Amino acid sequence: MKYADVILPLALPRNYTYAVPPEMEASIQPGSRVAVPLGRQKKYTGIVKAVHEQAPAAYKTKPIMDMMDKEPVVYPAQLAFWEWMAQYYMCNEGDVLNAALPAHLKLSSETVLLYNDAFGDDFTMLDEHEYLVAEALHIRKELRIGEVQMVLDRSDVYSVIKKLIEKKVCLVYEELKEAYKEKTENFILLNPAYDSDASFAPLFDELARAPKQLELLLAYLHFIKTQGEVVQSELLKKSGASSAQLKALVDKNILQIDKRIVGRVRMGKVEVQLNFDLSPVQEKALAAIRACFTEKQVTLLHGVTSSGKTEIYVKLIEEYLATGKQVLYLLPEIALTAQIIRRLQKHFGGQIGIYHSRFSNNERVEIWNKVKSGEIRILLGARSSLLLPFRDLALIILDEEHDASFKQQDPAPRYHARDAAIYYAGLFKAKVLLGSATPSLESYYNALQGKYALVELQERYGGIAMPAIEIVDLKKETALKEMVHNFSSVLRQNIHQSLQSGKQVILFQNRRGYAPFLLCTTCGWIPNCKQCDVSLTYHKHQDKLHCHYCGTRYPYIYTCAACGSQTLVPKNFGTEKIEEDLQELFPEARIARMDMDAIRSKDSHNKMIQLLEDGEIDILVGTQMVVKGLDFQRVNLVGILSADSLLSYPDFRVNERAFQLMEQVSGRSGRRDGQGKVIIQASNTRHPVLEFVTQHNYKAMYAAEIAEREQFAYPPFSRIIKITIRHKKQPTVNEAALVLSNWLRPHLGAQLVGPAAPLVSKVRDFYLQEMLIKLPRDSRRIAQVKTMLREFFSQLTIEKQFRSVVITPDVDGV
Ligand code: ADP
Ligand code: ZN
Ligand code: ZN
């Protein structure tokens, strides 16, 4: 008898074992997608992790119901990677599977309600809502949840369904359905009988009385000649003909329709264009990287902004592709990097695939399959593309490796793409290149320790000088009454000069919206979100107050809820306000704003970048979004409106992050012709980080910060596990945190910090408590603590009063 351990797309602590029916024995393998029952009614698709002959001791196995594909959907490398992820990041393999598998490969069962004929048709016992559903069921015999929602015209229908089940009006059953659909397209063919020009003559006569059909036929003949293939939708659109006219030609057996399966993800033509040369310094760096890879798995490329790292990547990718294997190119946020995509496509054409969260579920399945088959040779993607089923990786490039968005926050698996990439590459014996102008302290430390190799590129491409930085003292400017809105005289003058000389300007402010909060000037009251412990941001454009934590929008508040006076004023400033003030100060300038509010679709972002490249925008105002990897020729001025807000987060990484951000945004200035300029407005002009930024001195920043980290045992000198505890009731969450910490303290001593309420102590109606565990870098000890934590977590949630407490461990999560 054979058994299979199956990973289900659920947060289950253990994988279930199922019996393999004899007819599947020969074909089932690790990686096979199977349908299995769970509990009394549910069915799921899962992935086979292992096939063996060991019956589980604790329960009687059920048989696997179905095998969905002929071949496994993942390779053993992915199964090994998922296991590591679950273990290291303290989640379940099901969580990883859930994140990895495109929704359409994950058919879970859909609930179907069936009418219980034994109930009869006496509906007098039912209330109004129950009656509506019962009546519909009586007529239609079965309903899906979505249909019940339509009948009741509301989305929360579960209470009604529950009562109908209790009253035995309906039964429930679960149906499995495959969601991925192949896309088909109607191709138009010419009846092969018309194989010569001569054979057309009678046709043209026949159609003389149907000029529209004749026109359509001629259009068809033209397209088939020029493009080789003609698709129905395109033909109708381009010729302006109607489907009735097409149908007439088909009925006359002149044209034929052939329905074919087509891919949604079109792979362009493979035409490789590598017509550029590296500069001597770039060439040297590339040679150094090659040499490093002979000795080490990971190399850190520390190259200043605009040193031409991308060009080095291109040459390296080219070399690795020659091995016949695959390359993965990871970027922090793919939707924001249209420019890089275009640059790479120019070099690698149709061998390159792109993957990110904005793809449709059907498209994801197709990319999944193309990565698995090896048709996609280079994949460019955000962190989630690490979870694709690569066949044989040779190289992973992780650009902007310092970027915090490589860490997944929610939901599990809460992985760091850099660390996970290094593990994943190891499974393939592939190399990893980390690139950044401002490496994370962790990576630079690892490089100095010799764990990674280090290659440095200190010079901008084309020998252009690093931008000159000027710090403007906001206190002084305010005292001299030189400030106009949030603009110092220095910043105004410089913007003016840039515009005069036909250059472009980028302005950075790390808050979106108009004003981060409202304040009652009479009593000091600040309106907060009802569900979260945060102030509401005023968005003037929509005249609404937004909660940036839960997304709730509120109407503007005119009257103070505390004192009743009408003295609420917007405080502090976001990008929307900057944009408005700029328009007033520079009425002639063409101004655009790039933040999450302005850039809703990937298309609008693309368009904005195009406008900038074409010189149709003079000033770009934005948040973090303007920082990442953009390369514009004509930007010669960058302004940071308030450095203070970057330097005042209560976080041990605050200085590192502020330096990275300022250095990166500065790096957008003066990339092509001539040195650029950067103006940083600050109240606290003596902050050491500002000094490091002014000198572009990464190493000095590193030296200062690493000493602090060592002194306070922060990463890279320790590993941090952050534990968050959530509950709707504050006393419950406080008590749960206390109990858990009392259990942990004897084992951890000073390595346990907290519990305490985090800065934002309530989100979406849940109260929070946090604790940190700081562990030495000793993998045995860390594994031991993780096992202990798991046990304490389940012990806690077994207790009745803590049953609905949510405990979330986040490894390396600060
Ligand atoms: P980084 O990623 O290091 O900030 P980029 O790769 O964006 O720098 O390069 C900066 C600019 O210099 C880009 O516009 C790029 O096209 C150009 N560049 C870099 N290296 C070369 C080269 N070898 N030949 C031509 N242009 C180059
Ligand atoms: Zn008030
Ligand atoms: Zn909220």
Coordinates of N, CA, C and O and ligand atoms in Angstrom, one line a residue, residues 520-525 560-565 567-568, ligand 2:
C520 N -7.5 70.4 16.3 CA -8.3 71.5 16.9 C -7.5 72.5 17.6 O -6.8 72.2 18.6
T521 N -7.4 73.7 17.1 CA -6.5 74.7 17.6 C -7.0 75.2 19.0 O -6.3 75.9 19.7
T522 N -8.3 74.9 19.3 CA -8.8 75.3 20.6 C -8.3 74.3 21.7 O -7.8 74.7 22.8
C523 N -8.5 73.1 21.5 CA -8.3 72.1 22.6 C -7.2 71.0 22.3 O -6.9 70.3 23.1
G524 N -6.8 71.0 21.0 CA -5.7 70.1 20.7 C -6.2 68.7 20.3 O -5.4 67.8 20.0
W525 N -7.5 68.5 20.1 CA -8.1 67.2 19.6 C -7.6 66.9 18.2 O -7.6 67.8 17.4
C560 N -15.1 70.1 16.2 CA -14.3 69.3 17.1 C -15.2 68.4 18.0 O -16.1 68.9 18.6
A561 N -14.8 67.1 18.0 CA -15.7 66.2 18.8 C -15.4 66.3 20.3 O -16.3 65.9 21.1
A562 N -14.4 67.0 20.6 CA -14.1 67.2 22.1 C -14.7 68.5 22.6 O -15.4 68.4 23.6
C563 N -14.4 69.6 22.0 CA -14.8 70.9 22.5 C -15.9 71.5 21.7 O -16.5 72.5 22.2
G564 N -16.3 71.0 20.6 CA -17.4 71.5 19.8 C -17.1 72.8 19.0 O -17.9 73.2 18.3
S565 N -15.9 73.3 19.1 CA -15.6 74.5 18.3 C -15.2 74.1 16.9 O -14.9 73.0 16.6
T567 N -12.7 74.9 15.0 CA -11.4 75.4 14.8 C -10.4 74.3 14.3 O -9.2 74.3 14.7
L568 N -10.8 73.4 13.5 CA -9.9 72.3 13.0 C -9.1 72.9 11.8 O -9.7 73.4 10.9
Ligands
ZN2 ZN -11.5 71.1 20.2

